[in-house]
PDB file of C-alpha atoms in Angstrom:
ATOM      1  CA  UNK K   1     -26.132  28.213  -3.618  1.00 34.00           C
ATOM      2  CA  UNK K   2     -26.143  31.969  -3.148  1.00 36.00           C
ATOM      3  CA  UNK K   3     -26.844  34.202  -6.117  1.00 39.00           C
ATOM      4  CA  UNK K   4     -23.793  34.879  -8.239  1.00 43.00           C
ATOM      5  CA  UNK K   5     -23.023  36.522 -11.536  1.00 50.00           C
ATOM      6  CA  UNK K   6     -22.712  34.372 -14.640  1.00 55.00           C
ATOM      7  CA  UNK K   7     -18.938  34.141 -14.473  1.00 60.00           C
ATOM      8  CA  UNK K   8     -18.929  32.940 -10.843  1.00 60.00           C
ATOM      9  CA  UNK K   9     -21.708  30.464 -11.524  1.00 64.00           C
ATOM     10  CA  UNK K  10     -19.845  29.020 -14.516  1.00 81.00           C
ATOM     11  CA  UNK K  11     -16.596  28.725 -12.533  1.00 86.00           C
ATOM     12  CA  UNK K  12     -18.457  27.040  -9.675  1.00 86.00           C
ATOM     13  CA  UNK K  13     -19.868  24.458 -12.087  1.00 86.00           C
ATOM     14  CA  UNK K  14     -16.491  23.912 -13.727  1.00 89.00           C
ATOM     15  CA  UNK K  15     -14.772  23.199 -10.402  1.00 93.00           C
ATOM     16  CA  UNK K  16     -17.650  20.982  -9.260  1.00 90.00           C
ATOM     17  CA  UNK K  17     -17.675  18.959 -12.494  1.00 87.00           C
ATOM     18  CA  UNK K  18     -13.916  18.453 -12.549  1.00 91.00           C
ATOM     19  CA  UNK K  19     -13.654  17.301  -8.929  1.00 92.00           C
ATOM     20  CA  UNK K  20     -16.759  15.110  -9.194  1.00 87.00           C
ATOM     21  CA  UNK K  21     -15.368  13.564 -12.385  1.00 85.00           C
ATOM     22  CA  UNK K  22     -12.077  12.670 -10.717  1.00 88.00           C
ATOM     23  CA  UNK K  23     -13.916  11.017  -7.821  1.00 84.00           C
ATOM     24  CA  UNK K  24     -16.426   9.070  -9.929  1.00 76.00           C
ATOM     25  CA  UNK K  25     -13.749   7.910 -12.385  1.00 78.00           C
ATOM     26  CA  UNK K  26     -11.613   6.568  -9.557  1.00 77.00           C
ATOM     27  CA  UNK K  27      -8.725   8.938 -10.251  1.00 86.00           C
ATOM     28  CA  UNK K  28      -9.277  10.138  -6.692  1.00 89.00           C
ATOM     29  CA  UNK K  29     -10.152   6.861  -4.871  1.00 84.00           C
ATOM     30  CA  UNK K  30     -11.879   6.442  -1.477  1.00 81.00           C
ATOM     31  CA  UNK K  31      -9.681   7.854   1.270  1.00 83.00           C
ATOM     32  CA  UNK K  32      -7.845  10.263  -1.058  1.00 88.00           C
ATOM     33  CA  UNK K  33      -7.257  13.668   0.538  1.00 91.00           C
ATOM     34  CA  UNK K  34      -8.333  16.494  -1.743  1.00 94.00           C
ATOM     35  CA  UNK K  35      -6.114  19.571  -2.160  1.00 94.00           C
ATOM     36  CA  UNK K  36      -6.780  22.217   0.482  1.00 93.00           C
ATOM     37  CA  UNK K  37      -9.312  24.909  -0.392  1.00 93.00           C
ATOM     38  CA  UNK K  38      -6.653  27.614  -0.552  1.00 93.00           C
ATOM     39  CA  UNK K  39      -4.696  25.531  -3.075  1.00 94.00           C
ATOM     40  CA  UNK K  40      -7.792  24.863  -5.188  1.00 94.00           C
ATOM     41  CA  UNK K  41      -8.650  28.553  -5.146  1.00 93.00           C
ATOM     42  CA  UNK K  42      -5.152  29.407  -6.383  1.00 94.00           C
ATOM     43  CA  UNK K  43      -5.317  26.677  -9.057  1.00 93.00           C
ATOM     44  CA  UNK K  44      -8.642  27.885 -10.445  1.00 92.00           C
ATOM     45  CA  UNK K  45      -7.951  31.580  -9.925  1.00 92.00           C
ATOM     46  CA  UNK K  46     -11.042  32.150  -7.813  1.00 93.00           C
ATOM     47  CA  UNK K  47     -12.007  33.111  -4.274  1.00 92.00           C
ATOM     48  CA  UNK K  48     -11.828  30.603  -1.461  1.00 92.00           C
ATOM     49  CA  UNK K  49     -15.562  31.178  -0.901  1.00 92.00           C
ATOM     50  CA  UNK K  50     -16.303  29.772  -4.362  1.00 92.00           C
ATOM     51  CA  UNK K  51     -14.274  26.634  -3.579  1.00 94.00           C
ATOM     52  CA  UNK K  52     -15.930  26.326  -0.164  1.00 93.00           C
ATOM     53  CA  UNK K  53     -19.367  26.279  -1.798  1.00 92.00           C
ATOM     54  CA  UNK K  54     -18.211  23.513  -4.149  1.00 93.00           C
ATOM     55  CA  UNK K  55     -16.884  21.454  -1.251  1.00 93.00           C
ATOM     56  CA  UNK K  56     -20.129  21.945   0.659  1.00 91.00           C
ATOM     57  CA  UNK K  57     -22.088  20.676  -2.329  1.00 88.00           C
ATOM     58  CA  UNK K  58     -19.813  17.631  -2.712  1.00 89.00           C
ATOM     59  CA  UNK K  59     -20.206  16.830   0.990  1.00 87.00           C
ATOM     60  CA  UNK K  60     -24.005  17.051   0.757  1.00 84.00           C
ATOM     61  CA  UNK K  61     -23.883  14.652  -2.194  1.00 78.00           C
ATOM     62  CA  UNK K  62     -21.934  12.186  -0.049  1.00 78.00           C
ATOM     63  CA  UNK K  63     -18.839  12.248  -2.270  1.00 84.00           C
ATOM     64  CA  UNK K  64     -16.461  13.723   0.311  1.00 90.00           C
ATOM     65  CA  UNK K  65     -16.062  13.999   4.073  1.00 89.00           C
ATOM     66  CA  UNK K  66     -14.773  17.234   5.569  1.00 89.00           C
ATOM     67  CA  UNK K  67     -12.622  17.142   8.692  1.00 86.00           C
ATOM     68  CA  UNK K  68     -11.568  20.306  10.444  1.00 82.00           C
ATOM     69  CA  UNK K  69      -7.802  20.892  10.107  1.00 77.00           C
ATOM     70  CA  UNK K  70      -7.263  17.504   8.441  1.00 83.00           C
ATOM     71  CA  UNK K  71      -8.933  18.458   5.155  1.00 89.00           C
ATOM     72  CA  UNK K  72     -11.470  16.815   2.858  1.00 92.00           C
ATOM     73  CA  UNK K  73     -11.390  13.140   1.860  1.00 90.00           C
ATOM     74  CA  UNK K  74     -13.166  11.050  -0.759  1.00 88.00           C
ATOM     75  CA  UNK K  75     -15.761   8.912   1.007  1.00 83.00           C
ATOM     76  CA  UNK K  76     -16.056   5.181   0.621  1.00 71.00           C
ATOM     77  CA  UNK K  77     -19.367   4.473  -1.162  1.00 61.00           C
ATOM     78  CA  UNK K  78     -22.086   2.892   0.963  1.00 57.00           C
ATOM     79  CA  UNK K  79     -23.338  -0.333  -0.525  1.00 54.00           C
ATOM     80  CA  UNK K  80     -27.067  -0.916  -0.742  1.00 48.00           C
ATOM     81  CA  UNK K  81     -28.541  -4.417  -0.736  1.00 49.00           C
ATOM     82  CA  UNK K  82     -32.155  -5.248  -1.367  1.00 47.00           C
ATOM     83  CA  UNK K  83     -33.445  -7.121   1.675  1.00 47.00           C
ATOM     84  CA  UNK K  84     -35.483  -9.620  -0.310  1.00 47.00           C
ATOM     85  CA  UNK K  85     -32.940 -10.388  -3.056  1.00 54.00           C
ATOM     86  CA  UNK K  86     -30.236 -13.048  -3.314  1.00 57.00           C
ATOM     87  CA  UNK K  87     -27.711 -10.485  -4.443  1.00 64.00           C
ATOM     88  CA  UNK K  88     -24.311 -11.258  -5.923  1.00 79.00           C
ATOM     89  CA  UNK K  89     -21.526  -9.679  -3.850  1.00 87.00           C
ATOM     90  CA  UNK K  90     -19.166  -9.271  -6.803  1.00 87.00           C
ATOM     91  CA  UNK K  91     -21.829  -7.397  -8.771  1.00 83.00           C
ATOM     92  CA  UNK K  92     -22.604  -5.323  -5.686  1.00 82.00           C
ATOM     93  CA  UNK K  93     -18.962  -4.246  -5.330  1.00 85.00           C
ATOM     94  CA  UNK K  94     -18.568  -3.504  -9.035  1.00 84.00           C
ATOM     95  CA  UNK K  95     -21.744  -1.393  -8.981  1.00 78.00           C
ATOM     96  CA  UNK K  96     -19.844   0.928  -6.635  1.00 80.00           C
ATOM     97  CA  UNK K  97     -17.141   1.384  -9.261  1.00 82.00           C
ATOM     98  CA  UNK K  98     -14.576  -0.492  -7.161  1.00 85.00           C
ATOM     99  CA  UNK K  99     -12.391  -3.504  -8.039  1.00 91.00           C
ATOM    100  CA  UNK K 100     -13.583  -6.782  -6.529  1.00 93.00           C
ATOM    101  CA  UNK K 101     -11.452  -9.326  -4.695  1.00 94.00           C
ATOM    102  CA  UNK K 102     -12.166 -12.653  -3.015  1.00 96.00           C
ATOM    103  CA  UNK K 103     -10.132 -15.006  -0.854  1.00 96.00           C
ATOM    104  CA  UNK K 104     -11.073 -18.319   0.735  1.00 97.00           C
ATOM    105  CA  UNK K 105      -9.790 -18.441   4.308  1.00 97.00           C
ATOM    106  CA  UNK K 106     -10.776 -22.012   5.186  1.00 97.00           C
ATOM    107  CA  UNK K 107     -12.759 -24.995   3.949  1.00 97.00           C
ATOM    108  CA  UNK K 108     -13.907 -28.067   5.884  1.00 97.00           C
ATOM    109  CA  UNK K 109     -15.879 -31.128   4.871  1.00 97.00           C
ATOM    110  CA  UNK K 110     -17.474 -32.858   7.839  1.00 97.00           C
ATOM    111  CA  UNK K 111     -20.640 -34.580   9.099  1.00 97.00           C
ATOM    112  CA  UNK K 112     -23.440 -32.251  10.122  1.00 96.00           C
ATOM    113  CA  UNK K 113     -23.638 -31.348  13.795  1.00 96.00           C
ATOM    114  CA  UNK K 114     -26.292 -30.053  16.177  1.00 95.00           C
ATOM    115  CA  UNK K 115     -25.690 -26.432  15.187  1.00 96.00           C
ATOM    116  CA  UNK K 116     -26.111 -27.291  11.499  1.00 96.00           C
ATOM    117  CA  UNK K 117     -29.410 -29.008  12.267  1.00 93.00           C
ATOM    118  CA  UNK K 118     -30.608 -25.948  14.165  1.00 94.00           C
ATOM    119  CA  UNK K 119     -29.496 -23.394  11.576  1.00 94.00           C
ATOM    120  CA  UNK K 120     -30.652 -25.332   8.509  1.00 94.00           C
ATOM    121  CA  UNK K 121     -33.589 -27.296   9.934  1.00 90.00           C
ATOM    122  CA  UNK K 122     -32.078 -30.605   8.862  1.00 92.00           C
ATOM    123  CA  UNK K 123     -34.268 -33.647   9.346  1.00 87.00           C
ATOM    124  CA  UNK K 124     -31.351 -36.092   9.257  1.00 90.00           C
ATOM    125  CA  UNK K 125     -27.549 -36.240   9.303  1.00 93.00           C
ATOM    126  CA  UNK K 126     -25.844 -35.138   6.087  1.00 95.00           C
ATOM    127  CA  UNK K 127     -22.338 -34.297   4.852  1.00 97.00           C
ATOM    128  CA  UNK K 128     -21.595 -30.598   5.289  1.00 97.00           C
ATOM    129  CA  UNK K 129     -19.151 -28.188   3.629  1.00 97.00           C
ATOM    130  CA  UNK K 130     -18.136 -25.256   5.828  1.00 98.00           C
ATOM    131  CA  UNK K 131     -16.501 -22.204   4.224  1.00 98.00           C
ATOM    132  CA  UNK K 132     -14.986 -18.976   5.513  1.00 98.00           C
ATOM    133  CA  UNK K 133     -14.162 -16.279   2.955  1.00 97.00           C
ATOM    134  CA  UNK K 134     -13.496 -12.556   2.677  1.00 97.00           C
ATOM    135  CA  UNK K 135     -14.873 -10.362  -0.129  1.00 95.00           C
ATOM    136  CA  UNK K 136     -12.954  -7.151  -0.850  1.00 94.00           C
ATOM    137  CA  UNK K 137     -13.745  -3.816  -2.455  1.00 92.00           C
ATOM    138  CA  UNK K 138     -10.850  -1.665  -3.580  1.00 88.00           C
ATOM    139  CA  UNK K 139      -8.444  -3.840  -1.611  1.00 89.00           C
ATOM    140  CA  UNK K 140     -10.317  -3.438   1.681  1.00 91.00           C
ATOM    141  CA  UNK K 141     -12.582  -6.034   3.319  1.00 94.00           C
ATOM    142  CA  UNK K 142     -16.171  -5.577   2.130  1.00 94.00           C
ATOM    143  CA  UNK K 143     -17.732  -8.459   4.038  1.00 94.00           C
ATOM    144  CA  UNK K 144     -16.926 -11.792   5.649  1.00 97.00           C
ATOM    145  CA  UNK K 145     -18.834 -14.831   4.423  1.00 97.00           C
ATOM    146  CA  UNK K 146     -19.446 -17.834   6.703  1.00 98.00           C
ATOM    147  CA  UNK K 147     -21.289 -20.513   4.757  1.00 98.00           C
ATOM    148  CA  UNK K 148     -22.530 -24.072   5.239  1.00 98.00           C
ATOM    149  CA  UNK K 149     -23.562 -26.130   2.223  1.00 97.00           C
ATOM    150  CA  UNK K 150     -25.663 -29.268   2.494  1.00 96.00           C
ATOM    151  CA  UNK K 151     -23.605 -31.691   0.379  1.00 96.00           C
ATOM    152  CA  UNK K 152     -26.405 -34.226   0.651  1.00 94.00           C
ATOM    153  CA  UNK K 153     -28.575 -31.949  -1.515  1.00 93.00           C
ATOM    154  CA  UNK K 154     -25.719 -30.436  -3.531  1.00 94.00           C
ATOM    155  CA  UNK K 155     -23.112 -33.229  -3.913  1.00 94.00           C
ATOM    156  CA  UNK K 156     -21.425 -31.287  -6.735  1.00 94.00           C
ATOM    157  CA  UNK K 157     -20.171 -28.820  -4.103  1.00 95.00           C
ATOM    158  CA  UNK K 158     -17.619 -31.344  -2.847  1.00 95.00           C
ATOM    159  CA  UNK K 159     -15.691 -31.026  -6.126  1.00 94.00           C
ATOM    160  CA  UNK K 160     -16.242 -27.296  -6.674  1.00 94.00           C
ATOM    161  CA  UNK K 161     -13.164 -25.061  -6.465  1.00 92.00           C
ATOM    162  CA  UNK K 162     -14.261 -22.319  -4.103  1.00 95.00           C
ATOM    163  CA  UNK K 163     -10.717 -20.955  -3.920  1.00 94.00           C
ATOM    164  CA  UNK K 164     -11.323 -19.414  -7.340  1.00 86.00           C
ATOM    165  CA  UNK K 165     -15.111 -19.026  -7.406  1.00 86.00           C
ATOM    166  CA  UNK K 166     -17.245 -17.610  -4.574  1.00 93.00           C
ATOM    167  CA  UNK K 167     -19.888 -20.121  -3.490  1.00 94.00           C
ATOM    168  CA  UNK K 168     -22.874 -17.756  -3.677  1.00 90.00           C
ATOM    169  CA  UNK K 169     -22.960 -17.298  -7.442  1.00 86.00           C
ATOM    170  CA  UNK K 170     -22.010 -20.933  -8.001  1.00 89.00           C
ATOM    171  CA  UNK K 171     -24.939 -22.162  -5.895  1.00 90.00           C
ATOM    172  CA  UNK K 172     -27.473 -19.874  -7.588  1.00 83.00           C
ATOM    173  CA  UNK K 173     -26.371 -21.195 -10.980  1.00 80.00           C
ATOM    174  CA  UNK K 174     -26.206 -24.825  -9.806  1.00 82.00           C
ATOM    175  CA  UNK K 175     -29.328 -25.311  -7.688  1.00 82.00           C
ATOM    176  CA  UNK K 176     -32.748 -23.798  -8.401  1.00 78.00           C
ATOM    177  CA  UNK K 177     -33.982 -22.608  -5.025  1.00 77.00           C
ATOM    178  CA  UNK K 178     -37.634 -22.674  -4.069  1.00 78.00           C
ATOM    179  CA  UNK K 179     -37.608 -20.634  -0.852  1.00 83.00           C
ATOM    180  CA  UNK K 180     -35.321 -18.256   1.010  1.00 86.00           C
ATOM    181  CA  UNK K 181     -35.265 -16.523   4.355  1.00 87.00           C
ATOM    182  CA  UNK K 182     -33.269 -13.466   5.448  1.00 87.00           C
ATOM    183  CA  UNK K 183     -32.491 -12.452   9.009  1.00 89.00           C
ATOM    184  CA  UNK K 184     -30.800  -9.120   9.756  1.00 89.00           C
ATOM    185  CA  UNK K 185     -29.135  -7.990  12.944  1.00 91.00           C
ATOM    186  CA  UNK K 186     -26.488  -5.646  14.340  1.00 92.00           C
ATOM    187  CA  UNK K 187     -23.530  -7.026  16.300  1.00 94.00           C
ATOM    188  CA  UNK K 188     -20.173  -5.897  17.635  1.00 96.00           C
ATOM    189  CA  UNK K 189     -17.111  -7.481  16.065  1.00 95.00           C
ATOM    190  CA  UNK K 190     -15.372 -10.262  17.952  1.00 96.00           C
ATOM    191  CA  UNK K 191     -11.580 -10.338  17.911  1.00 96.00           C
ATOM    192  CA  UNK K 192     -11.557 -12.822  15.002  1.00 97.00           C
ATOM    193  CA  UNK K 193     -14.177 -10.933  12.996  1.00 97.00           C
ATOM    194  CA  UNK K 194     -12.432  -7.615  13.619  1.00 96.00           C
ATOM    195  CA  UNK K 195      -9.194  -9.097  12.291  1.00 97.00           C
ATOM    196  CA  UNK K 196     -10.878 -10.346   9.101  1.00 97.00           C
ATOM    197  CA  UNK K 197     -12.680  -7.031   8.511  1.00 96.00           C
ATOM    198  CA  UNK K 198      -9.626  -4.966   9.517  1.00 94.00           C
ATOM    199  CA  UNK K 199     -11.779  -3.156  12.061  1.00 93.00           C
ATOM    200  CA  UNK K 200     -11.214  -2.500  15.775  1.00 94.00           C
ATOM    201  CA  UNK K 201     -12.556  -5.119  18.167  1.00 94.00           C
ATOM    202  CA  UNK K 202     -16.099  -4.214  19.185  1.00 95.00           C
ATOM    203  CA  UNK K 203     -16.781  -2.229  15.992  1.00 94.00           C
ATOM    204  CA  UNK K 204     -20.406  -2.120  14.892  1.00 94.00           C
ATOM    205  CA  UNK K 205     -21.242  -4.658  12.173  1.00 95.00           C
ATOM    206  CA  UNK K 206     -24.299  -5.477  10.089  1.00 92.00           C
ATOM    207  CA  UNK K 207     -25.098  -9.178   9.721  1.00 93.00           C
ATOM    208  CA  UNK K 208     -27.324 -10.751   7.085  1.00 90.00           C
ATOM    209  CA  UNK K 209     -28.136 -14.434   7.633  1.00 93.00           C
ATOM    210  CA  UNK K 210     -29.769 -16.312   4.801  1.00 92.00           C
ATOM    211  CA  UNK K 211     -31.179 -19.807   4.391  1.00 92.00           C
ATOM    212  CA  UNK K 212     -32.302 -21.295   1.087  1.00 92.00           C
ATOM    213  CA  UNK K 213     -34.204 -24.450   0.226  1.00 91.00           C
ATOM    214  CA  UNK K 214     -34.812 -26.450  -2.930  1.00 87.00           C
ATOM    215  CA  UNK K 215     -37.404 -29.140  -3.547  1.00 82.00           C
ATOM    216  CA  UNK K 216     -34.842 -31.644  -2.185  1.00 86.00           C
ATOM    217  CA  UNK K 217     -34.390 -29.868   1.147  1.00 90.00           C
ATOM    218  CA  UNK K 218     -32.177 -27.241   2.831  1.00 94.00           C
ATOM    219  CA  UNK K 219     -29.408 -26.058   0.508  1.00 94.00           C
ATOM    220  CA  UNK K 220     -27.279 -23.546   2.385  1.00 95.00           C
ATOM    221  CA  UNK K 221     -26.947 -21.253   5.361  1.00 97.00           C
ATOM    222  CA  UNK K 222     -24.771 -18.157   4.995  1.00 96.00           C
ATOM    223  CA  UNK K 223     -23.851 -15.381   7.381  1.00 96.00           C
ATOM    224  CA  UNK K 224     -22.535 -12.180   5.754  1.00 94.00           C
ATOM    225  CA  UNK K 225     -20.910  -9.698   8.137  1.00 96.00           C
ATOM    226  CA  UNK K 226     -20.302  -6.126   6.942  1.00 94.00           C
ATOM    227  CA  UNK K 227     -18.605  -3.154   8.609  1.00 92.00           C
ATOM    228  CA  UNK K 228     -21.557  -1.229  10.008  1.00 86.00           C
ATOM    229  CA  UNK K 229     -20.536   2.131   8.540  1.00 78.00           C
ATOM    230  CA  UNK K 230     -20.386   0.993   4.923  1.00 74.00           C
ATOM    231  CA  UNK K 231     -23.552  -0.945   4.183  1.00 69.00           C
ATOM    232  CA  UNK K 232     -27.246  -0.134   3.874  1.00 65.00           C
ATOM    233  CA  UNK K 233     -30.160  -2.532   3.435  1.00 62.00           C
ATOM    234  CA  UNK K 234     -33.074  -1.420   1.288  1.00 61.00           C
ATOM    235  CA  UNK K 235     -36.587  -2.819   0.992  1.00 57.00           C
ATOM    236  CA  UNK K 236     -39.321  -1.565  -1.312  1.00 57.00           C
ATOM    237  CA  UNK K 237     -42.967  -2.366  -0.650  1.00 56.00           C
ATOM    238  CA  UNK K 238     -46.277  -1.950  -2.418  1.00 59.00           C
ATOM    239  CA  UNK K 239     -49.583  -1.428  -0.598  1.00 64.00           C
ATOM    240  CA  UNK K 240     -51.673  -4.543  -0.090  1.00 54.00           C
ATOM    241  CA  UNK K 241     -54.572  -4.749  -2.497  1.00 48.00           C
TER     242      UNK K 241
END
């Protein structure tokens, strides 16, 4: 910020705090178009340059996106997931200050097939529960969940109501897991995936595939597909001793 007298500096901070407060509180939700700079300058009784500096600071902080001629818009927060954690999607969405939603698209109970055996390293045939669900943040798709549950290891899953409760949290509470594996890749959305994520076909997506095991054998395989522009994976490491 350029040097300014005390009055200008105080006004700058006032404008910054008020706009930031409206964004963080959700009064101005993701996608909301902020008033134009000339209108903000008139509202606060200041120069347009002062407002421009505030907007620049908000953009650097990642709170708004500025588009020439179109104006400035509140950005959708980028979610961050720890690579090595079995994170809870509902908690992840709520940590962004956004309302969480969940809907079960389909559920099938069937015998395991060759793909199940490959994905879950099954040693023998077993009953399988296959789920397709969409998790939402602020009314928009946050990620698509494709999950297979080994009902031979978790027979309680056959009676669980996954229309009301997402399977991830239920499984963590139900079955102590002894090992987990994550696989991360980038893909382009198929027509079906694009429809579920409300993205254009071919849009970039981030995929996290996870397998978990208990002492009794493979528990679940899940594929979580996120819009590529709204999710970040984070890993923290310590030096080897």
